[in-house]
Each structure stands twice: as structure tokens, then as C-alpha cells.
Short mmCIF file of C-alpha atoms in Angstrom, two decimals:
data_model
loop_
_atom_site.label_atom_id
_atom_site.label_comp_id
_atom_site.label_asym_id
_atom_site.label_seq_id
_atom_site.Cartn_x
_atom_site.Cartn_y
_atom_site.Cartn_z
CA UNK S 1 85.13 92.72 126.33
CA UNK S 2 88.71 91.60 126.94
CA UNK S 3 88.29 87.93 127.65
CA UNK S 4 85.80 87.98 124.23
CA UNK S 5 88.02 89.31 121.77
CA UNK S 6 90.84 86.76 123.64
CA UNK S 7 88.48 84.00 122.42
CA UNK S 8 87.54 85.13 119.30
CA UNK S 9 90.83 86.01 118.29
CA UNK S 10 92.61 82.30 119.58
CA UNK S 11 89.61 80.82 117.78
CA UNK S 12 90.18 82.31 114.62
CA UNK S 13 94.22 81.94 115.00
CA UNK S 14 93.64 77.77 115.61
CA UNK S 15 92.54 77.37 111.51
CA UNK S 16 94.86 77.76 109.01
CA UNK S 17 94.16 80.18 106.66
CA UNK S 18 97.32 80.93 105.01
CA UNK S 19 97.22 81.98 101.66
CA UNK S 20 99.02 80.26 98.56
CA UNK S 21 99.68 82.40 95.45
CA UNK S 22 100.35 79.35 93.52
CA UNK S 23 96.96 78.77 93.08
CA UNK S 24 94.21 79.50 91.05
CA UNK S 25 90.98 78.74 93.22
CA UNK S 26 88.78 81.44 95.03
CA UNK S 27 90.18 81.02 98.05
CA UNK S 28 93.48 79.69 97.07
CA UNK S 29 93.63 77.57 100.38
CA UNK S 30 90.70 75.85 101.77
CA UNK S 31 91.22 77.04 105.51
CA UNK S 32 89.77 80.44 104.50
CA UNK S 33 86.55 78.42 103.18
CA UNK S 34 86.35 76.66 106.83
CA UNK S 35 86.76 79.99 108.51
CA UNK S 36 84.08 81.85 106.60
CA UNK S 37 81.60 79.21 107.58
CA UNK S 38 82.56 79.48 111.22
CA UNK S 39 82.35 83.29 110.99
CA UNK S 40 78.39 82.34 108.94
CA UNK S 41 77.29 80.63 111.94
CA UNK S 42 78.78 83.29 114.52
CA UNK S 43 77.50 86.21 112.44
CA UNK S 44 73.62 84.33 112.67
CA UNK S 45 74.42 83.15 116.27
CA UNK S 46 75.15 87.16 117.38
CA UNK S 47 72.00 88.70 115.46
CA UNK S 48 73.70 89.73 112.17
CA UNK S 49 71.06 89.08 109.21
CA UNK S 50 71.11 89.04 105.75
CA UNK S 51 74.38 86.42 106.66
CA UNK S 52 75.91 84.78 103.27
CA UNK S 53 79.06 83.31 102.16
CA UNK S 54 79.10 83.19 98.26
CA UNK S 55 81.84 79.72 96.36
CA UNK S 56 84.07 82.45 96.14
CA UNK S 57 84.50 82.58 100.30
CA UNK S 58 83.14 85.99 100.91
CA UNK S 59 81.05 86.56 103.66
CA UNK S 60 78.63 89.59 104.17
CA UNK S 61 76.22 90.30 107.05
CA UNK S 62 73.89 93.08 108.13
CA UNK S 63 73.40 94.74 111.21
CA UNK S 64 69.84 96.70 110.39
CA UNK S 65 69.41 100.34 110.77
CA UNK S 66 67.78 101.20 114.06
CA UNK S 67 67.28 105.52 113.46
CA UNK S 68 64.88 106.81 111.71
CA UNK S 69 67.19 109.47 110.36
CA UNK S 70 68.50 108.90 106.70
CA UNK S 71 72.61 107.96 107.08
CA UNK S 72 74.66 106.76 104.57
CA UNK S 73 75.46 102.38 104.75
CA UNK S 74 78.85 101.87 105.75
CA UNK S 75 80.79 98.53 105.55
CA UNK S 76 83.58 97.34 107.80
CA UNK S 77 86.24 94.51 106.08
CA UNK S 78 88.66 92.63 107.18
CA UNK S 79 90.54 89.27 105.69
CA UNK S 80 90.60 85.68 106.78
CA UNK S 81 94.00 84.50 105.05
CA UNK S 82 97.27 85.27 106.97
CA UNK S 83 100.44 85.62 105.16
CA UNK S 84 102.62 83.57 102.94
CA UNK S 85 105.65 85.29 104.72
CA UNK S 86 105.68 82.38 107.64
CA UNK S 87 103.59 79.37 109.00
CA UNK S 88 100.33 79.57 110.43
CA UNK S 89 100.04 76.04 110.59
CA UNK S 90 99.20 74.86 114.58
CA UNK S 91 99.29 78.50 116.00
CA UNK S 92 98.88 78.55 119.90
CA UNK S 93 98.33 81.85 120.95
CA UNK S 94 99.71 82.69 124.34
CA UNK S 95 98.21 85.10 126.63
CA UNK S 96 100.14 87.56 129.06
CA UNK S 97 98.18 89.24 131.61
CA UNK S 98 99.75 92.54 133.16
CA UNK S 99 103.01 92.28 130.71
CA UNK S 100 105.96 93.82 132.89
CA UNK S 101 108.01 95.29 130.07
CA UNK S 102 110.55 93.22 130.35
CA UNK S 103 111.75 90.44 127.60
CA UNK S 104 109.17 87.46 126.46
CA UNK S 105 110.33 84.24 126.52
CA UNK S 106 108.15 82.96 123.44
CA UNK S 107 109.72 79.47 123.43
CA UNK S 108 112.40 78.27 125.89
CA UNK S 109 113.32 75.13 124.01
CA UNK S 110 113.74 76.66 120.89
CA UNK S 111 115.44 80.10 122.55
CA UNK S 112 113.14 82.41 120.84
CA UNK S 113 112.74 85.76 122.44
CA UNK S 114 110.63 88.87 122.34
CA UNK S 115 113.16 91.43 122.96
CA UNK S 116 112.64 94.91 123.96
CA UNK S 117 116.35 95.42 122.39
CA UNK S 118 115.03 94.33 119.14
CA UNK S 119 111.46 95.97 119.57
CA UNK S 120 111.90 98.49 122.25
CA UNK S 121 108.15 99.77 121.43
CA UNK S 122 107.28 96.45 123.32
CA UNK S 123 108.16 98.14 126.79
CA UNK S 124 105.24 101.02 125.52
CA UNK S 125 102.73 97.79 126.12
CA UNK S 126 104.03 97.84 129.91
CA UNK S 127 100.54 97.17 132.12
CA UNK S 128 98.75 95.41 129.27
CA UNK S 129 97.42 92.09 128.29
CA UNK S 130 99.29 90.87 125.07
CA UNK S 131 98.73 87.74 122.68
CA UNK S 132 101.92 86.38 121.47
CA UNK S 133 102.94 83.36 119.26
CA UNK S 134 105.07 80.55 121.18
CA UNK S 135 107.69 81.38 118.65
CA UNK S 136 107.45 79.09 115.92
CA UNK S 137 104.19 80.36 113.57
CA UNK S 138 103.15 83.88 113.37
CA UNK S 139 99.80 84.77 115.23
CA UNK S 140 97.47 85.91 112.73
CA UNK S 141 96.02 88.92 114.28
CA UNK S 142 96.80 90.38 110.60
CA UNK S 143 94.08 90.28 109.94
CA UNK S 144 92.38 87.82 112.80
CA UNK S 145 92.47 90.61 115.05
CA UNK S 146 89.99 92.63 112.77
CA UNK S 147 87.69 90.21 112.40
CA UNK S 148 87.21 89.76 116.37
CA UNK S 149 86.64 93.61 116.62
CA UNK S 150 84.13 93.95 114.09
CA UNK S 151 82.60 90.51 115.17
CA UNK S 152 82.70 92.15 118.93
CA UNK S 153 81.37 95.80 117.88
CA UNK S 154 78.16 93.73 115.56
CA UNK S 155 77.54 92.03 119.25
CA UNK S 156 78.02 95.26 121.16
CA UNK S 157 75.36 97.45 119.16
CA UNK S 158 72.88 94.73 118.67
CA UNK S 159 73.18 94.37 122.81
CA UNK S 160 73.02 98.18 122.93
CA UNK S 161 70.19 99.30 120.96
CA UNK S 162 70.04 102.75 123.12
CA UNK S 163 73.22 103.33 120.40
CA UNK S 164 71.96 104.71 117.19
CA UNK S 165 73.22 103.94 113.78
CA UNK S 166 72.41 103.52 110.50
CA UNK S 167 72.70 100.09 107.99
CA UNK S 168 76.17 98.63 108.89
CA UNK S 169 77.44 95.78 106.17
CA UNK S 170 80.12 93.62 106.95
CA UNK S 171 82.49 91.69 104.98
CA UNK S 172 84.91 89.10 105.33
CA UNK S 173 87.68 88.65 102.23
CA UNK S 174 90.10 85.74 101.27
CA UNK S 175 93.14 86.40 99.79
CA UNK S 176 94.46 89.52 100.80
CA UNK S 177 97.96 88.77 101.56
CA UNK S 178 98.26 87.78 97.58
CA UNK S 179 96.67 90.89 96.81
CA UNK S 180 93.44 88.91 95.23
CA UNK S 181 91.36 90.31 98.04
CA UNK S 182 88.56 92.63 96.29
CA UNK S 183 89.22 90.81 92.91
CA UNK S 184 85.83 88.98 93.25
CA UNK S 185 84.25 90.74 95.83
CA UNK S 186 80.82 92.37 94.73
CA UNK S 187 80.90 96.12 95.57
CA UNK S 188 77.07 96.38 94.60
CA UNK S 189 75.77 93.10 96.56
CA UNK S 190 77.63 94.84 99.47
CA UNK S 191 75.82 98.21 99.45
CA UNK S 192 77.88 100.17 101.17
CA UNK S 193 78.53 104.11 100.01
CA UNK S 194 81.69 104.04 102.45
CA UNK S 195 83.43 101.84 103.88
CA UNK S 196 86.99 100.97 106.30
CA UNK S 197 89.28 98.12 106.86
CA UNK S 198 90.05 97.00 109.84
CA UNK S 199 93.56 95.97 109.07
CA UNK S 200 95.97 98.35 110.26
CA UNK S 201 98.87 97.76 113.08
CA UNK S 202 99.15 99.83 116.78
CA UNK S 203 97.18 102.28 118.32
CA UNK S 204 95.70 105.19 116.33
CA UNK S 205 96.58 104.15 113.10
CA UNK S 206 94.56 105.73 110.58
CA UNK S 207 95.73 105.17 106.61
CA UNK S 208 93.66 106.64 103.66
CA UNK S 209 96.89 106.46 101.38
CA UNK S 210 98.58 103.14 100.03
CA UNK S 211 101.36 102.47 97.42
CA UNK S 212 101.20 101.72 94.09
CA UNK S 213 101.97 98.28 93.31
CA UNK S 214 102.78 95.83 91.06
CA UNK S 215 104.41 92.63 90.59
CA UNK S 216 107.15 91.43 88.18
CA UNK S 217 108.54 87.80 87.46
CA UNK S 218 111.60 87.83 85.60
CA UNK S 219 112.81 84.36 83.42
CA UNK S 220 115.81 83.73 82.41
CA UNK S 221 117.01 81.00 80.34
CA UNK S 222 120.14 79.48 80.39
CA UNK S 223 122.12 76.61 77.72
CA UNK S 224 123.61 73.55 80.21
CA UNK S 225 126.67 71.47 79.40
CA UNK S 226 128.89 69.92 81.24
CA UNK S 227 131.62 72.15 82.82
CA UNK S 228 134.79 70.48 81.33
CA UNK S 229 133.20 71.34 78.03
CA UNK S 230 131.28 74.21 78.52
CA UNK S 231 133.96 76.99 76.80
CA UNK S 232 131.54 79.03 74.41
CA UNK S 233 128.81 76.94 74.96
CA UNK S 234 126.96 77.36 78.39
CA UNK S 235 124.92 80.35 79.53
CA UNK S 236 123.96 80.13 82.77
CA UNK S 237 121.09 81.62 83.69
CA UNK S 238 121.69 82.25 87.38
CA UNK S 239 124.30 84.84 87.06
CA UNK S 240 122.30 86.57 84.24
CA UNK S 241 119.34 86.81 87.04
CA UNK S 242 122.30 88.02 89.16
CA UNK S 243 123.25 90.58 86.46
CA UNK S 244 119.54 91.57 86.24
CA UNK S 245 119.13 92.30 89.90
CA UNK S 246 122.40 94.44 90.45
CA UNK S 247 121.19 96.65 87.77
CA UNK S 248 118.53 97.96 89.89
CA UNK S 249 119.23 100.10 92.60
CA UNK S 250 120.66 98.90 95.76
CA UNK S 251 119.82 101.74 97.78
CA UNK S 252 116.24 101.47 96.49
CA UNK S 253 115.01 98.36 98.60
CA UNK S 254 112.52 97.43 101.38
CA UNK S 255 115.62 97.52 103.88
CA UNK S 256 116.53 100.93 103.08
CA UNK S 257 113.42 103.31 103.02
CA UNK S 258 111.39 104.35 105.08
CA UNK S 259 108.23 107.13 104.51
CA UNK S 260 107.27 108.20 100.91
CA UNK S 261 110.25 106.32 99.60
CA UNK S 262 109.05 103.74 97.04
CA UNK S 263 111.31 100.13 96.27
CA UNK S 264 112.05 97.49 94.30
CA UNK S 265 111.64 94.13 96.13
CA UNK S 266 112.99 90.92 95.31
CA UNK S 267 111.30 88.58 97.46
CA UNK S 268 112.01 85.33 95.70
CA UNK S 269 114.98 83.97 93.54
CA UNK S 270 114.87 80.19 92.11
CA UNK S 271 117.07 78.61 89.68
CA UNK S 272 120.37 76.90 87.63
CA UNK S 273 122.41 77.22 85.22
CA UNK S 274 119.36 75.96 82.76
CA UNK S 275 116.89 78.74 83.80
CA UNK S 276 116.12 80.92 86.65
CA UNK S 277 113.44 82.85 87.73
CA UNK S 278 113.21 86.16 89.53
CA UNK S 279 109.97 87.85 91.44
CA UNK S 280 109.87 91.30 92.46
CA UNK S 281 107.32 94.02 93.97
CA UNK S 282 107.54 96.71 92.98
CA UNK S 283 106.05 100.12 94.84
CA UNK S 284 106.06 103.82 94.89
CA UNK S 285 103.61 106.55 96.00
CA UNK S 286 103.68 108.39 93.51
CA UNK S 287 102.38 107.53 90.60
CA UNK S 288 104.34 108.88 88.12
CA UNK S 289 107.68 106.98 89.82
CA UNK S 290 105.68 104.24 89.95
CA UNK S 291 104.84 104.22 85.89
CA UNK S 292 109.17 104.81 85.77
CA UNK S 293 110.03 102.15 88.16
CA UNK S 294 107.87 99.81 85.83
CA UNK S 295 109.50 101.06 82.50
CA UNK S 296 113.37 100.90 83.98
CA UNK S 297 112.44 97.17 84.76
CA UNK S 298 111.83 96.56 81.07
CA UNK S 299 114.57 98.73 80.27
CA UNK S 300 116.98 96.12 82.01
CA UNK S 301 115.39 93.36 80.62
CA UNK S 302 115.75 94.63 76.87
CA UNK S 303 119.51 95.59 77.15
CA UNK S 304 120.04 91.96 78.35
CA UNK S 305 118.12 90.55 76.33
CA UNK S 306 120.24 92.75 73.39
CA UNK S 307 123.50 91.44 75.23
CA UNK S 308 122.53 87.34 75.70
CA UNK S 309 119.81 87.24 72.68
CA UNK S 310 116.16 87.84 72.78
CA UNK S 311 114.57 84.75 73.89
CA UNK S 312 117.19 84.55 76.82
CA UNK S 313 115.12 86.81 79.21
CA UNK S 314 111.67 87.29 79.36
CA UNK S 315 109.79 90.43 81.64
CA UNK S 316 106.03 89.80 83.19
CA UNK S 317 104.67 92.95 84.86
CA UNK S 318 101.13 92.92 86.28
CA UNK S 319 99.83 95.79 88.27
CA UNK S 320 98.07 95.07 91.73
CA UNK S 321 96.49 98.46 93.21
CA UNK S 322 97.27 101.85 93.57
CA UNK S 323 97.34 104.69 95.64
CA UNK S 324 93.85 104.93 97.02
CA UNK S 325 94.32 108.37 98.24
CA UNK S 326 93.10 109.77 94.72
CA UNK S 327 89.82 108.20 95.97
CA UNK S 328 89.47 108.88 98.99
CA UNK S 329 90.42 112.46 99.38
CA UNK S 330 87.38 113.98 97.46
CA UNK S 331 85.24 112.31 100.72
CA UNK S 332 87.80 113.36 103.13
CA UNK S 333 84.62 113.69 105.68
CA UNK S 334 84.98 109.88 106.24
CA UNK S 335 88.61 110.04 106.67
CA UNK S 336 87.48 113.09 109.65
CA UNK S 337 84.80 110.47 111.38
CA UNK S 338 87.39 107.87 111.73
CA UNK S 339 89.86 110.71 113.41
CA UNK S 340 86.70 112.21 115.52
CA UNK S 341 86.07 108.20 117.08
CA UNK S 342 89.28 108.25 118.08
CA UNK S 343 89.65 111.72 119.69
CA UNK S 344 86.42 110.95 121.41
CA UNK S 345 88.23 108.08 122.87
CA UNK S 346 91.36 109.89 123.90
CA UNK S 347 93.33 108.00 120.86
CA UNK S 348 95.62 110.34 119.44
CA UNK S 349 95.42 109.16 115.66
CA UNK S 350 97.77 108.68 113.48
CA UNK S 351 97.57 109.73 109.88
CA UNK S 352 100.35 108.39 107.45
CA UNK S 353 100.95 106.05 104.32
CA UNK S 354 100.40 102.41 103.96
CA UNK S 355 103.95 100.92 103.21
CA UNK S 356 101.80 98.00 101.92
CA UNK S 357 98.25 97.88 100.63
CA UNK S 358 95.24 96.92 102.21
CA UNK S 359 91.61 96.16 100.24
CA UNK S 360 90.70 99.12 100.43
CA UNK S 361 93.30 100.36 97.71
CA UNK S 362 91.52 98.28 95.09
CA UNK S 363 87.79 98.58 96.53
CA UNK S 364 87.94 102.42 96.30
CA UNK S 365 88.93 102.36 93.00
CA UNK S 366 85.95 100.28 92.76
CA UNK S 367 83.74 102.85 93.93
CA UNK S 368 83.70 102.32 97.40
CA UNK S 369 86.03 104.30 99.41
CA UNK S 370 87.25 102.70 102.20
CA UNK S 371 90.35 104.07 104.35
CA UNK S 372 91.80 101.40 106.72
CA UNK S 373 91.72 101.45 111.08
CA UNK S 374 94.30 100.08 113.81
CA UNK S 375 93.85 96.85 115.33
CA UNK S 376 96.61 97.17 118.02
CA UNK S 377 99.10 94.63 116.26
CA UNK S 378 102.65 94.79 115.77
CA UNK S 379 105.25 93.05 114.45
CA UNK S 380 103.15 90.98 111.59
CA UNK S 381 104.22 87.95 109.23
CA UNK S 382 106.32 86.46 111.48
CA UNK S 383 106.84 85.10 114.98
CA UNK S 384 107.26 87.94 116.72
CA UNK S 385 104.29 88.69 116.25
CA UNK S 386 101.77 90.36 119.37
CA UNK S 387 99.06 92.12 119.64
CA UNK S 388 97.38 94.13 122.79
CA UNK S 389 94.01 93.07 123.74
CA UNK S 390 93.62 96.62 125.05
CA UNK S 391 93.93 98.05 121.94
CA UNK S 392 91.39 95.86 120.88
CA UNK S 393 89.24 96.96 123.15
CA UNK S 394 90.03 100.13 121.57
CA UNK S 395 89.92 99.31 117.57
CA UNK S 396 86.12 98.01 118.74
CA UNK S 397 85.05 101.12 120.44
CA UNK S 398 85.92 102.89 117.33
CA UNK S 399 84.15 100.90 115.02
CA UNK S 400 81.18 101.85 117.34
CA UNK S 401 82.12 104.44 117.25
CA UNK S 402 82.38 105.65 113.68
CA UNK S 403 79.05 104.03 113.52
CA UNK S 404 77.70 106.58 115.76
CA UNK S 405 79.48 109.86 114.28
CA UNK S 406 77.51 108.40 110.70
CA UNK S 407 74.23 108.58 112.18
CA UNK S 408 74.79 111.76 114.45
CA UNK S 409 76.26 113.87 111.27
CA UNK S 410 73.20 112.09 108.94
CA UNK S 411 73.27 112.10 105.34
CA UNK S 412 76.87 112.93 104.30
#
């Protein structure tokens, strides 16, 4: 099972499916189209029926009942865009057999190391077989790495019929990383009563809550003239944008909370004097702090815009999920499944909040709960990224897994 989630995943990794939030199309990049055709023929080529990809670049596929018992469908996603955080343009995977816990030499020419100083979870992975990048893309296994373990579980119960289960849809999503994931995806085409993402990082992971989120683009606009005669004249629209972001708490950032702690995230900045433009996520877990973390943003931008004039400063918020635990908790039973595979398997799990979203915080609130799974990655978006094939072999067994516990506990 190794050696075929090795290929699946450096197959997958090769194509370039990085997403592009600049754009409007369904996928927004056309890599995602040409991996959702390779995943149509692999998903016929395995056994998988029912196979379609729809011009919006989602693919769904059915693996048959094979009980005669009545058991809910379930669904298992996972998305085929990587993020916008880093390239993913000519990733070579590289393979490490037996990793000795010592430092990885990603890229000698270019003096990029895996450090167990800088990660010293890597020396946990002592003994196992690792995919890295060669240090100058990230790998992809966000969320590449899901789609070979579902791929490899579909293969692994259609070889093993002795396994029962009921109806098991899959699905494969553009678009995640921009948070467009479910925003076109059919939750009654799919059929699925529950469902899970296979999109979560190391070992045992096992997330039913997410943040709430939203975005917010802040523009500012500024009055140019020419320095020597600028006295009373210019405004310049990059140090208002400065103004704007010391206003909101420093302490309240990405970089400086950790757990339930929510933030305020300025990920881009772009500008002059002539106009400037700020973007921001914005999250919290709670949903109340959430709502005030949204109306202190607007707060800011009215008392500048009261201080520089109206039309100098203009606030966009848009909200992008929320906190799919108010879903999911009323089913906590599929939550328990999930936890149950992994026991069975000698995986301690590990229950605790997305500090991110998956699709599943938008698809439950589209009536189809759906908590998210470990892959076995670590160290996403970037090129440090690895992931162990061993805990591959693990996320796989408990997608069989869960498939199992469905049709064991029946109609739930």
C-alpha cells in the first residue's frame, strides 16, 4: 500500500493546481480541471461508478453498497487546488526511505534544510518513509495526500469485497484554499447523509470544530503631488493604511495565538501615496467575538474616514464559513465512528479546533455534516513541507475503516 499511495501522491503533486483568488472561473486555475479528469479516468479505471466531473470541476464517484443491511451513504472529500501561500509549479517530490531523524538536506545548492531545530516533531517520524519537497515549491499533500487515501481505500474495498459497507460517495473540490470550495458543489447530486474530509495534518487528527471566518479588503485613497509642493495638499494613502492597521490589536495576530484564540490577519498590503489597499482574515471561534471583531473593523474605518473625509477609506467585509461545530454536534455519533476507526487501529486521536477551515465548515451548514480526518502531513503551504507515507497507510485504513463501523452500527 506504501509504494501506491507514493505514486498516487507524486502523480497528483507533478500538475499544478494552485489556486488564484483573482479569478472568477469555476476552477479559478485550469490545473484543477486537468487533475479532475485524471482522477475521472482513475476513479473508472479502479471500479468506482456513477464517475462524473460537472464545468464546474467537481468530481463524484460511487463505490456501490455491498450489505444488505440499511446504512446511512457517507461521502469522503478532499480538494485538488494547493495553496496560494507558495509555488506548486514543477514540484518533485522526494522520497526518504527509513528517515534517521536527523536533518534533511532538501536542496544543497540552494542550502535549504529540514531542521529538527526548527521542527523538532520531525525526529517523532524517526523509522519512517517521508515525502519531502526539494526545497523550492511546497508538496501538495494539502490536500494531494487525501485524495491518494481515499483513491487507495475505493481500490482496497472494491479488492476486498469480504469488507462490508454501505453506499460510499466520493468527491473531489476545486478551490478550497480560496475558501470557494463547497460554493458550487451540489449537496443533493452527492447524496450523502454524512460525510468527512480528508484534509487534516499528522496522525490522529480528528476536527469537528472550525473558525469563523471572514475576509476584509480595506481601500484607501490618497491625493499625489509632488513633494516640494505637497504642504496641505497630499494625503498619502500608505500611511493612512498604516494608521488603519496599528489600530487593531497587535497582540491579536496569527503569530501570537495559539488554541481558541481568534485574530486579525493581514496577509497582503499594496500601495502609494495615490491609494493603497489592505486584505485581512479575520477569525474567531466564537461567534459572538467573531460578529465584534467584524464591527471594530468598521469601527476603525468610520473614525478615519471622520478624520481624512468619507470617500478617503472604504471597508469590504464578506463572510466565508463558520464554526461547523453547531452542526455537527447534534450527530456527534459520526464524530464517535471516526474516533472508534482510529482506536481500532491503535491511533490515539486527537480531538481539537481547526485554526483554519476545511469544506466541511460550509458543507455542514449545507446540510451535510462532515467533520474532517488526518492525512499524516505537516508543515503545509510551504517548502518544508513532508508528509509520512505511514501515516498514509494509516489515514486509508481509517477511511475503511469508518466505512465499516457505518455498516456494523446500521441505520444511525
Amino acid at each position: 500500500m506504501k509504494d501506491i499511495l507514493i505514486e498516487r501522491l507524486t502523480t497528483y503533486a507533478q500538475m499544478d493546481t494552485q489556486s488564484d483568488e483573482n479569478s472568477e472561473t469555476c476552477p479559478s486555475t485550469p490545473g484543477q480541471l486537468a487533475l479532475g479528469e485524471y482522477l475521472v479516468g482513475e476513479c473508472k479505471a479502479i471500479g468506482l461508478q456513477d464517475v462524473t466531473m460537472d464545468e464546474n470541476g467537481y468530481v463524484m464517484a460511487t463505490l456501490p453498497s455491498n450489505t444488505d443491511k440499511e446504512v446511512p451513504v457517507i461521502g469522503f472529500l478532499a480538494h485538488l487546488d494547493t495553496a496560494t501561500d507558495f509555488t506548486g509549479k514543477n514540484v518533485k517530490p522526494q522520497v526518504i526511505d527509513q528517515y534517521d531523524g536527523q536533518d534533511i538536506v532538501l536542496n544543497q545548492e540552494l542550502d535549504v534544510v529540514l531542521s529538527t531545530t526548527d521542527f523538532p516533531e520531525l525526529r517523532e517520524y524517526k523509522g519512517h518513509t517521508l515525502m519531502t519537497t526539494d526545497g523550492t515549491t511546497l508538496l501538495g499533500a494539502d490536500n494531494k495526500a487525501g485524495i491518494a487515501e481515499i483513491m487507495t481505500a475505493m481500490a482496497y474495498l472494491i479488492d476486498h469485497p469480504e469488507i462490508k459497507h454501505g453506499k460510499i460517495r466520493v468527491a473531489f473540490t476545486p478551490d478550497e484554499e480560496i475558501g470557494r470550495g463547497p460554493h458550487k458543489f451540489d449537496v443533493p447530486a452527492f447524496g450523502a447523509k454524512y460525510a468527512y474530509t480528508v484534509d487534516g495534518g499528522p496522525l490522529g487528527e480528528l476536527e469537528y470544530e472550525s473558525f469563523n471566518a471572514a475576509a476584509a479588503k480595506i481601500t484607501v485613497k490618497g491625493t499625489n503631488v509632488h513633494p516640494g509642493t505637497a504642504k496641505n495638499k497630499m494625503v498619502n494613502s500608505a500611511k493612512i493604511a498604516m494608521e488603519f492597521n496599528r489600530r487593531l490589536p497587535a497582540e491579536e495576530a496569527p503569530e501570537f495565538t495559539e488554541g481558541y484564540e481568534g485574530f486579525y490577519h493581514l496577509i497582503s498590503i499594496e500601495g502609494d501615496v495615490e491609494q493603497t489597499q489592505l486584505s485581512y482574515i479575520i477569525r474567531d471561534f466564537d461567534r459572538a467575538k467573531f460578529e465584534e471583531r467584524k464591527a471594530y473593523v468598521l469601527k476603525v474605518g468610520e473614525e478615519l474616514q471622520g478624520k481624512y473625509g468619507e470617500k478617503s477609506i472604504t471597508v469590504q467585509l464578506n463572510d466565508q464559513y463558520y464554526n461547523m461545530r453547531e452542526k455537527i454536534e447534534p450527530v456527534r455519533q459520526i464524530v464517535d465512528i471516526a474516533h472508534e476507526a482510529m482506536t481500532r487501529l491503535d491511533i490515539e486521536p486527537v480531538i481539537r479546533p481547526i485554526r483554519g477551515g476545511t469544506d466541511g465548515s460550509q458543507l455542514s451548514y449545507m446540510g451535510m455534516p462532515t467533520p474532517n480526518i488526518f492525512t499524516g502531513g505537516e508543515n503545509y503551504h510551504g517548502k518544508f513541507e513532508y508528509v509520512s507515507v505511514d501515516n498514509m497507510v494509516k489515514a486509508t485504513q481509517v477511511i475503511v475503516g469508518i466505512a465499516q463501523l457505518f455498516e456494523e452500527r446500521g441505520d444511525i
